[in-house]
Short mmCIF file of C-alpha atoms in Angstrom, two decimals:
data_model
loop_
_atom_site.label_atom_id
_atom_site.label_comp_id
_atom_site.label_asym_id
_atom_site.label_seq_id
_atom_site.Cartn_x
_atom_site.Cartn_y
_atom_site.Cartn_z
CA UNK K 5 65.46 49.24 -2.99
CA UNK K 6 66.61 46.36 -0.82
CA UNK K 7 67.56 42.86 -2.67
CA UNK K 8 64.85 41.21 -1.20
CA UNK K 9 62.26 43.51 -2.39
CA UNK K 10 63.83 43.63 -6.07
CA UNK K 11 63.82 39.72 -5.77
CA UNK K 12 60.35 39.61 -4.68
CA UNK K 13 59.09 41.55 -8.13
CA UNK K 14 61.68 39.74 -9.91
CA UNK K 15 59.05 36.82 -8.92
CA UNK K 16 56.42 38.55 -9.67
CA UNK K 17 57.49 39.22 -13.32
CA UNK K 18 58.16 35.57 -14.02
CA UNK K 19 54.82 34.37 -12.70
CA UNK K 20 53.63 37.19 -15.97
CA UNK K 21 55.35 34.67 -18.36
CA UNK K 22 53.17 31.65 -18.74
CA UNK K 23 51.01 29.56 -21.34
CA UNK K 24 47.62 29.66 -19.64
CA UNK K 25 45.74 33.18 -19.00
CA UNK K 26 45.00 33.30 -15.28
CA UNK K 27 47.56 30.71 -13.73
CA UNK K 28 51.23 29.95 -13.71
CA UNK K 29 52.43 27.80 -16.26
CA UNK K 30 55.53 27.31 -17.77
CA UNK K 31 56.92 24.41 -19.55
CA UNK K 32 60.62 23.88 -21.47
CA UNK K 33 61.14 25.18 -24.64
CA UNK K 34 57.92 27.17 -24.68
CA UNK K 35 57.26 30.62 -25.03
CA UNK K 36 56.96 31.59 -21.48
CA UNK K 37 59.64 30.25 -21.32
CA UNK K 38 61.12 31.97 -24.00
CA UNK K 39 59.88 35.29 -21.90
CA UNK K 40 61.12 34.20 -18.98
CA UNK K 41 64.82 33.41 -20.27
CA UNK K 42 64.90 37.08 -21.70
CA UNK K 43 64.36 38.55 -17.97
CA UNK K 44 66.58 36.54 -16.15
CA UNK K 45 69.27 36.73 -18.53
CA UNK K 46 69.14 40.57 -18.55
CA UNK K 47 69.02 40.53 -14.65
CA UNK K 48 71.82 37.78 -14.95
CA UNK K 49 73.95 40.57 -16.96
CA UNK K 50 73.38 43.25 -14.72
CA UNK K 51 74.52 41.63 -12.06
CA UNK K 52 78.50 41.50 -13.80
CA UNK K 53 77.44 37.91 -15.20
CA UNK K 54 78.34 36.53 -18.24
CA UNK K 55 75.29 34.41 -19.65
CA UNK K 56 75.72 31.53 -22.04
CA UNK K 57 72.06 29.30 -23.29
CA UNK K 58 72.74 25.99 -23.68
CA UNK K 59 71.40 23.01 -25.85
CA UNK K 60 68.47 22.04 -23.59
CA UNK K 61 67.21 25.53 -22.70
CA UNK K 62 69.60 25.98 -19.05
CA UNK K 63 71.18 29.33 -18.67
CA UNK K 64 74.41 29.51 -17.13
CA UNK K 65 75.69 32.72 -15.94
CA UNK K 66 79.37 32.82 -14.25
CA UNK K 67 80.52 35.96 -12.36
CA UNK K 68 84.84 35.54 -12.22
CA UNK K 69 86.76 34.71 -9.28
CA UNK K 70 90.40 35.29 -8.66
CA UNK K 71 90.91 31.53 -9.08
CA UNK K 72 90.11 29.01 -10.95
CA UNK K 73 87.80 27.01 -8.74
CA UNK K 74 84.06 27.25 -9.11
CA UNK K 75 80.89 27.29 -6.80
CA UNK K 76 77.69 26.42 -8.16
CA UNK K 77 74.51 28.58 -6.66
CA UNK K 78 70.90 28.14 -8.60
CA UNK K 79 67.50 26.13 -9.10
CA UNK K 80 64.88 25.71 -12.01
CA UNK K 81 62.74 28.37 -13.51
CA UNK K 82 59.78 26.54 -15.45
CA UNK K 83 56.80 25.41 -13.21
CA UNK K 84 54.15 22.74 -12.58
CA UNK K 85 50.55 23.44 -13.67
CA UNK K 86 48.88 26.49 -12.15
CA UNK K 87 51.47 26.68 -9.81
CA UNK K 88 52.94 29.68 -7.24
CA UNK K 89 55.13 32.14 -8.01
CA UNK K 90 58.49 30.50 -5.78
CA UNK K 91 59.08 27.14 -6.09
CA UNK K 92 62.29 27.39 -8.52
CA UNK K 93 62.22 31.17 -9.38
CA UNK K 94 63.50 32.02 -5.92
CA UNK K 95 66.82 30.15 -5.89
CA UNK K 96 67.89 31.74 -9.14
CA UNK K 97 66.76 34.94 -7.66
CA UNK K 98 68.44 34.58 -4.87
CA UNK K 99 71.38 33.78 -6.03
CA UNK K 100 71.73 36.67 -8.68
CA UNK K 101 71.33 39.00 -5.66
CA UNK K 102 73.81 37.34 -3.23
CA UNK K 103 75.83 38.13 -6.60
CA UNK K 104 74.86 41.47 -7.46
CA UNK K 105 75.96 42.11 -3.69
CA UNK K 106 79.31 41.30 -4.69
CA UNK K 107 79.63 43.67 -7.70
CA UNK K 108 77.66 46.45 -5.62
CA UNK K 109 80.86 46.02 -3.30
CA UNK K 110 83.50 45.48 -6.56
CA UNK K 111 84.32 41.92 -4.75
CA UNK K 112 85.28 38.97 -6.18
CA UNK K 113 85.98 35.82 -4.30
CA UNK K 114 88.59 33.14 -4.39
CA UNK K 115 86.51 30.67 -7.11
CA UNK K 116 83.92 31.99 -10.02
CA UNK K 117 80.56 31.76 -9.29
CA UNK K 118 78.36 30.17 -11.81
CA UNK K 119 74.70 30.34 -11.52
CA UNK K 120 72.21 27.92 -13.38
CA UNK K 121 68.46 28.23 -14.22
CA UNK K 122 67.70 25.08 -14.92
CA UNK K 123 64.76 24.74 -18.04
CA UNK K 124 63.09 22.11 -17.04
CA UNK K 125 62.94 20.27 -13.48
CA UNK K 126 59.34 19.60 -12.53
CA UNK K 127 58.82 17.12 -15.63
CA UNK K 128 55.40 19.30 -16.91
CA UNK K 129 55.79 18.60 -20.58
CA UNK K 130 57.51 15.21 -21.21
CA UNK K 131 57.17 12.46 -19.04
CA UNK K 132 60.50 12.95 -17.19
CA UNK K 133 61.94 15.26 -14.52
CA UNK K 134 65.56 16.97 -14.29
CA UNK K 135 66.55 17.58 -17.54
CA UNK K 136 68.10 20.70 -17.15
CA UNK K 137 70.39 19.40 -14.47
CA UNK K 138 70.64 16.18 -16.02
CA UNK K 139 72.69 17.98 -18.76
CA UNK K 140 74.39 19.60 -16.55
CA UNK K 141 75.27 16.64 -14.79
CA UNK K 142 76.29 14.36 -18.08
CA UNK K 143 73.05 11.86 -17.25
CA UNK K 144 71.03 12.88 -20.05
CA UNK K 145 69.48 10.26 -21.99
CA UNK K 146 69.13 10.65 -25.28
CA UNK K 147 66.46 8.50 -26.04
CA UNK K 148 64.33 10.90 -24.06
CA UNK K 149 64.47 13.12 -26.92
CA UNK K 150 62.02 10.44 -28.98
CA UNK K 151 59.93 11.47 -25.71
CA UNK K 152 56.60 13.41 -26.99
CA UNK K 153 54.05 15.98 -25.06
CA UNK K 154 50.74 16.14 -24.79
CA UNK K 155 50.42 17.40 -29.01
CA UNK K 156 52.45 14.80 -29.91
CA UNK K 157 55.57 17.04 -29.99
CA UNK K 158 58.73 15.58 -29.40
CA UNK K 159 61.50 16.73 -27.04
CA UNK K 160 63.57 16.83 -30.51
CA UNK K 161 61.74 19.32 -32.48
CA UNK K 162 60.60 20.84 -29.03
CA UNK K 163 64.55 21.48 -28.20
CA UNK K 164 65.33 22.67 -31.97
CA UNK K 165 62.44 24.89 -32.24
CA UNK K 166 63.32 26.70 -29.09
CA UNK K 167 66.99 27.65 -30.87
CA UNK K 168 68.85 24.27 -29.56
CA UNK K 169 70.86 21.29 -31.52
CA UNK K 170 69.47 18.01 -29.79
CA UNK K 171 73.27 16.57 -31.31
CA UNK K 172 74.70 18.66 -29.24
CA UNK K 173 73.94 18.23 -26.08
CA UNK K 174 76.45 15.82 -24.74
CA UNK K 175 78.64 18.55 -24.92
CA UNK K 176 76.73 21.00 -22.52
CA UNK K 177 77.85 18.53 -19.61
CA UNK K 178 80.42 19.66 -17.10
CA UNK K 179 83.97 19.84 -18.82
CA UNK K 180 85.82 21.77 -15.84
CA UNK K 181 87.32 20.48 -12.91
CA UNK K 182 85.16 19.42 -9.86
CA UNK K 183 83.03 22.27 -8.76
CA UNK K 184 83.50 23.49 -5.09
CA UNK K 185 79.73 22.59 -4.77
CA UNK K 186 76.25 23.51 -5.50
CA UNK K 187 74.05 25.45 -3.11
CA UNK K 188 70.39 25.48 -3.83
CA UNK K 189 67.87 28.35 -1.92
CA UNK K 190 64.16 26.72 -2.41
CA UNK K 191 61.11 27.34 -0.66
CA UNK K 192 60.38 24.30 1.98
CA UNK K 193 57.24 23.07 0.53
CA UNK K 194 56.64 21.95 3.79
CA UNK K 195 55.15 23.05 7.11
CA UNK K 196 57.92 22.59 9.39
CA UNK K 197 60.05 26.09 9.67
CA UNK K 198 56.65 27.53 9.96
CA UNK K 199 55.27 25.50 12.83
CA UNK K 200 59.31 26.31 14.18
CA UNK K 201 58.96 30.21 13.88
CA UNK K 202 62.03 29.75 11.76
CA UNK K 203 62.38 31.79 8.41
CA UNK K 204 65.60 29.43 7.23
CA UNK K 205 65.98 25.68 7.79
CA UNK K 206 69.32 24.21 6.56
CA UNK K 207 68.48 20.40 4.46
CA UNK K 208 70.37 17.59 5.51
CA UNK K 209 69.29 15.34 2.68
CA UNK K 210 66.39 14.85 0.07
CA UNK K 211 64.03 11.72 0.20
CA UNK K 212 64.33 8.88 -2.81
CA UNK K 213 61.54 8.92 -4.88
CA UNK K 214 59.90 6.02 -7.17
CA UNK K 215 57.55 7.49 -9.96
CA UNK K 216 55.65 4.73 -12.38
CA UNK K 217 52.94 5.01 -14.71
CA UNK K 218 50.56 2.59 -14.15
CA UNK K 219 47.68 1.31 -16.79
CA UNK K 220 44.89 -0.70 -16.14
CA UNK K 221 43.12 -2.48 -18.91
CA UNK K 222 39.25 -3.79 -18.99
CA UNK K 223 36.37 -3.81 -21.64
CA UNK K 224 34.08 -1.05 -23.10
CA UNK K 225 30.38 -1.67 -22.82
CA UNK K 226 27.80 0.15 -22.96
CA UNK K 227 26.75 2.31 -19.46
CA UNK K 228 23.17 1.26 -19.63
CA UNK K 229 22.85 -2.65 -20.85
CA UNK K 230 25.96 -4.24 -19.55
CA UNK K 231 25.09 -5.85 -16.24
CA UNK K 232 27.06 -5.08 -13.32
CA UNK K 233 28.68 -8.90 -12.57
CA UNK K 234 29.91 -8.84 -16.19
CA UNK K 235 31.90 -5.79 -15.64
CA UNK K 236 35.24 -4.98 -16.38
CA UNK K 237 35.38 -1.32 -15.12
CA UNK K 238 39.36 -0.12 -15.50
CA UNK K 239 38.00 2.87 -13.08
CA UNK K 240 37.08 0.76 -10.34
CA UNK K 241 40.20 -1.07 -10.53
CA UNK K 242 41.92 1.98 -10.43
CA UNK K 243 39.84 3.51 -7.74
CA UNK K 244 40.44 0.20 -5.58
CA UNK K 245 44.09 0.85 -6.29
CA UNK K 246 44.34 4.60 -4.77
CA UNK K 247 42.58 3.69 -1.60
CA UNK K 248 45.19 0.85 -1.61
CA UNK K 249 47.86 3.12 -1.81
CA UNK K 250 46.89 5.69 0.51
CA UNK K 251 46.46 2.32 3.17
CA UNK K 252 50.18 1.34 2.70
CA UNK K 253 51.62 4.24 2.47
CA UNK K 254 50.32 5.54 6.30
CA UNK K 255 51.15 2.26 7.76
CA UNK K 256 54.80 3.77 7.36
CA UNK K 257 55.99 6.56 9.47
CA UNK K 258 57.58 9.47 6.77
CA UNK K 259 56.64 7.80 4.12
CA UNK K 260 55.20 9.28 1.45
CA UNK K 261 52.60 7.97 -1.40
CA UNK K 262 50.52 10.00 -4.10
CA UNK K 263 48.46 8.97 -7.55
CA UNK K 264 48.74 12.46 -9.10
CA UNK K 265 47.19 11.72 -12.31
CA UNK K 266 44.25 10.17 -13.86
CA UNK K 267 43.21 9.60 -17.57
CA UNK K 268 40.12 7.30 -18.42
CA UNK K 269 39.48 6.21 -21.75
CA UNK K 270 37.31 6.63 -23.69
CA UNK K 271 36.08 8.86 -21.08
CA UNK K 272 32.30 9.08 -22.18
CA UNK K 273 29.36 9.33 -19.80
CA UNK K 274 27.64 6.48 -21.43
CA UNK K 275 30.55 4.25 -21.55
CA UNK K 276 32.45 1.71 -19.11
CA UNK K 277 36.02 2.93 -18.92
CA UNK K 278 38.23 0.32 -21.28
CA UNK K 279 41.31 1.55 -19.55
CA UNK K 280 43.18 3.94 -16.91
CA UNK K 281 46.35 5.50 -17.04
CA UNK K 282 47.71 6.96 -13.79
CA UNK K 283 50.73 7.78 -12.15
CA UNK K 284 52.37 6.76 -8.88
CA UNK K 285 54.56 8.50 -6.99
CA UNK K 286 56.36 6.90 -4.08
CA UNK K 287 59.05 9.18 -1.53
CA UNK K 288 61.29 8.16 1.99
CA UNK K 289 64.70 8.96 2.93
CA UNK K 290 65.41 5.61 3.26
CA UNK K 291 66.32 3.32 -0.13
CA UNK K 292 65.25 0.40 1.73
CA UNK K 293 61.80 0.99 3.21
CA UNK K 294 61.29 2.98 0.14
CA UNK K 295 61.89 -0.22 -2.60
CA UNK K 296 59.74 -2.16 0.03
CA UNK K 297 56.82 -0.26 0.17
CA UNK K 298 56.88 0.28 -3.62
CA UNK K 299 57.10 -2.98 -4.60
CA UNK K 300 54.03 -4.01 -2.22
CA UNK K 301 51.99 -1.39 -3.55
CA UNK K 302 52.57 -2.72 -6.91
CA UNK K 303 51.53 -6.09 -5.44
CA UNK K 304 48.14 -4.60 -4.50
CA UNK K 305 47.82 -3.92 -8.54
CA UNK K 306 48.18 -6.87 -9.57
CA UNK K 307 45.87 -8.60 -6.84
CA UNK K 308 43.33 -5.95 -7.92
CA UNK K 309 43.85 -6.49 -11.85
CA UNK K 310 43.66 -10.34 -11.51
CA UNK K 311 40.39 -10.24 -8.88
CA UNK K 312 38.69 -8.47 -11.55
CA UNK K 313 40.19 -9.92 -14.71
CA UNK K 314 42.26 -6.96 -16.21
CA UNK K 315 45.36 -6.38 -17.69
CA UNK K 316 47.67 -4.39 -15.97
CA UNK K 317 50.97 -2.76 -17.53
CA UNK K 318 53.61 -1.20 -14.93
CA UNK K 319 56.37 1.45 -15.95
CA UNK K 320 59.45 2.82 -13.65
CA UNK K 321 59.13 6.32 -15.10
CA UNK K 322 61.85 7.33 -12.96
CA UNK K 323 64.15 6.24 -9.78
CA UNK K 324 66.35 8.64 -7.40
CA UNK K 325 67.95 7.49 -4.57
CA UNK K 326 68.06 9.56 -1.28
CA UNK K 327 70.42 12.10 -1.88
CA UNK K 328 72.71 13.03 1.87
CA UNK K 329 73.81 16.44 1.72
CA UNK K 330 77.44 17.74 2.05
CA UNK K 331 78.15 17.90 5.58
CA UNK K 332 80.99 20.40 4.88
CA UNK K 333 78.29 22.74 2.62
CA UNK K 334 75.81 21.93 6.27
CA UNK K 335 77.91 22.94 8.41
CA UNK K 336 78.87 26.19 6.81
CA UNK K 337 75.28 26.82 6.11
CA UNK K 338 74.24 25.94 9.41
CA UNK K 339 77.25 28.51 10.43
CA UNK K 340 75.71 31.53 8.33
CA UNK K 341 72.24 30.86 9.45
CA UNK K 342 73.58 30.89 13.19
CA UNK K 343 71.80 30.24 16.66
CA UNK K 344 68.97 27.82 16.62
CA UNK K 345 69.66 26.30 13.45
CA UNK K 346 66.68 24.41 12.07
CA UNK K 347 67.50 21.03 10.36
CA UNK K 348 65.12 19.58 7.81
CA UNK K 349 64.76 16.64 5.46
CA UNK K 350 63.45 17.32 1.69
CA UNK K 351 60.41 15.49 0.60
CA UNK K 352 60.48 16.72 -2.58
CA UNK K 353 62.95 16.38 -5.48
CA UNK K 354 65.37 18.97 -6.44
CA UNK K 355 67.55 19.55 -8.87
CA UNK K 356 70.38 19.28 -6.00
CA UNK K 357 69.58 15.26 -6.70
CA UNK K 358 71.30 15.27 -10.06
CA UNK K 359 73.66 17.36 -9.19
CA UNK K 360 74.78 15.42 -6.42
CA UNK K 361 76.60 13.41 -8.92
CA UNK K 362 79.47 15.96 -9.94
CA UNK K 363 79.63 17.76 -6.99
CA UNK K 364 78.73 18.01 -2.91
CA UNK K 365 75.15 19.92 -2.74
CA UNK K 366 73.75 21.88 -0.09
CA UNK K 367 70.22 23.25 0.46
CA UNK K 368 68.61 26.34 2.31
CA UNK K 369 64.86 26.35 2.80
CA UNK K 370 62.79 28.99 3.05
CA UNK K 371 58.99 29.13 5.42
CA UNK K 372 56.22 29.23 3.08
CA UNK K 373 53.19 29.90 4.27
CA UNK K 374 51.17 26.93 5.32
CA UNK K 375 53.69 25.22 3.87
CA UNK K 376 51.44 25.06 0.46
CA UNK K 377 53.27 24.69 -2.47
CA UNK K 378 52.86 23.63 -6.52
CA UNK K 379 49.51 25.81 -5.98
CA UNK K 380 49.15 29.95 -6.71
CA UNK K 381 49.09 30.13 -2.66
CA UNK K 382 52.62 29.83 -2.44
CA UNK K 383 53.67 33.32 -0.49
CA UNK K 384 57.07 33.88 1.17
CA UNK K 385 57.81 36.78 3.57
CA UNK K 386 59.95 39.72 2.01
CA UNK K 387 62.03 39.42 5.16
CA UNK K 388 62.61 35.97 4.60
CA UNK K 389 63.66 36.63 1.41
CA UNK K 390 66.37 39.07 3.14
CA UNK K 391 67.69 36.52 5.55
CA UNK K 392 67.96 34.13 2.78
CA UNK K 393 70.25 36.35 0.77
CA UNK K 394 72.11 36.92 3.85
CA UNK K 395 72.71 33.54 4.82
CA UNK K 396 73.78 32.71 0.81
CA UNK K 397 76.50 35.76 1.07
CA UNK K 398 77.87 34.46 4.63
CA UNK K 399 77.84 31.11 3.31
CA UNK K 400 80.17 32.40 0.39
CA UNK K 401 81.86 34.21 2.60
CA UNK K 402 82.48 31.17 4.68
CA UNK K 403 83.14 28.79 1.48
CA UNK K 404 86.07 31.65 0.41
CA UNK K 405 87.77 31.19 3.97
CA UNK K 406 87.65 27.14 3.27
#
């Protein structure tokens, strides 16, 4: 069986471990997760790894070099909400083949290889993103563990019921020398490589990205008997507020501008909503135009709030600054990949952001099909796959020769 097809039902496996019956979902420190961990740790061993858990739910597998140097390879395993089978999964995946290539062959490079499965990067179950690479990357906050779910759970007991000391977790944070780098295979998420004819695209950097949490706060009346002019509808508000959004954000080319999430309380058919809770999220590859646009769109809240004599409350939930990648990790990429190489800018977060901060980071997309993503469409190619897996072994191959 060819890596690509054993990486392909590798996928398929992990979309069985989830916490909703019909869809893909699988949050940190739950017991998909739980599942999950248990296959790619086995797979992880089979490959020649050694596989260590850490505080925060990451798995860290290292494969030994004949030095002392170290090259990072990996992604995030948990998912968003009913989401595809790829996004995350496949780096890991990938990455435990391009090693299992180099035990089928009894190789081992110049530098250990050490690949990561990060436990949480999409931010499904506490209101933050990264924290698998955050402790990783020693920028783990740890006043996020007061952070609670949906139940009321916090990331505390969530961390210590899933087998991990909350204390402890400082000490999961890089202690060796400067890694080599960290290479990340991820679907694009986009529809560019596709529209290209191009299975591979090789990222030159990942957009910033501004998420808030935004509340709006009017009065409760009663649906039937409070007049219209002495409304204070928090849905309207917040209604007036998206189409606002959506304005600004296409009167600026590549920028990006979504309100993901609604909650309206109380939420009853017969009642004026008191108050709305959404979210904003807010991406460009430039800092700049990025901080600009943001802080107008914020401006539009509070025009809207005040015009209709509301409250508002605004929360930075989270701020990443455009993240260039390596161009030494680029070029070698772009090397492996070979004639036309495809260049691409990430939209989307990855857990290459956080890592940027110990190390140089590289990226290697793969098409997707109609560049859907975050959605049980997600389908790659099983040739793709292969050329991925290729390009990953050249690229080590290339790194070694560095």
């Amino acid at each position: 069986m060819s890596l690509a097809r054993t990486v392909m039902e590798r996928c398929q496996e992990l979309a069985e471990c989830s916490e909703e019956e019909g869809m893909i979902t699988r949050p940190i420190a739950s017991e998909a997760m739980r599942r999950a961990q248990a296959l790619v740790t086995g797979w992880m061993e089979a490959a020649g790894m050694a596989v260590t858990p850490d505080n925060i739910g990451n798995l860290r597998a290292r494969y030994p070099g004949d030095g002392d140097a170290v090259m990072l390879l990996g992604s995030h395993i948990d998912s968003a909400r009913d989401a595809g089978k790829y996004d995350g999964p496949l780096g890991v995946l990938t990455a435990i083949a391009a090693v299992q290539h180099l035990r089928d062959q009894g190789r081992r490079l110049p530098f250990a290889i050490e690949v990561l499965a990060f436990a949480d990067e999409e931010g499904l179950r506490f209101p933050t993103t990264y924290l698998g690479s955050k402790v990783v990357a020693g920028m783990f906050n740890p006043r996020d563990l007061e952070l609670t779910d949906a139940r009321g759970v916090s990331l505390r007991s969530a961390i210590e019921s899933f087998g991990g000391n909350p204390d402890r977790i400082a000490e999961d944070r890089w202690r060796g020398s400067r890694p080599i780098g960290y290479c990340e295979v991820h679907i694009e998420q986009g529809p560019v490589l596709e529209q290209r004819g191009a299975a591979l695209g090789v990222v030159r950097g990942i957009a910033g990205q501004n998420r808030y949490l935004l509340t709006f706060r009017g009065e409760a009346g009663h649906a039937g008997t409070v007049p219209m002019n002495r409304r204070r509808d928090a849905l309207v508000a917040a209604s007036e507020f998206v189409v606002a959004v959506e304005r600004e954000a296409r009167a600026h080319d590549g920028l990006v501008a979504t309100v993901g999430r609604i909650e309206v309380r109380p939420g009853a058919p017969n009642v004026i909503p008191r108050e709305v809770e959404l979210t904003l999220d807010v991406r460009h590859a430039e800092d700049a135009r990025r901080a600009g646009v943001a802080e107008r769109i914020l401006e539009h809240a509070n025009q809207i709030a005040n015009q209709r004599g509301m409250d508002l409350a605004v929360e930075l939930v989270s701020e990443n600054v455009a993240v260039p990648c390596s161009p030494k990790i680029v070029s070698q990429l772009a090397k492996a990949v070979g004639d036309p190489v495809i260049m691409v800018t990430s939209g989307a977060g990855h857990d290459a952001v956080t890592m940027s901060t110990i190390t140089e980071v590289g990226m290697l997309f793969v098409r997707c099909k109609g560049g859907i993503s975050h959605s049980p469409l997600e389908s790659v190619e099983e040739e793709d796959v292969q050329a991925a897996i290729d390009v990953l072994n050249r690229f080590l191959e290339l790194a070694a020769q560095a």
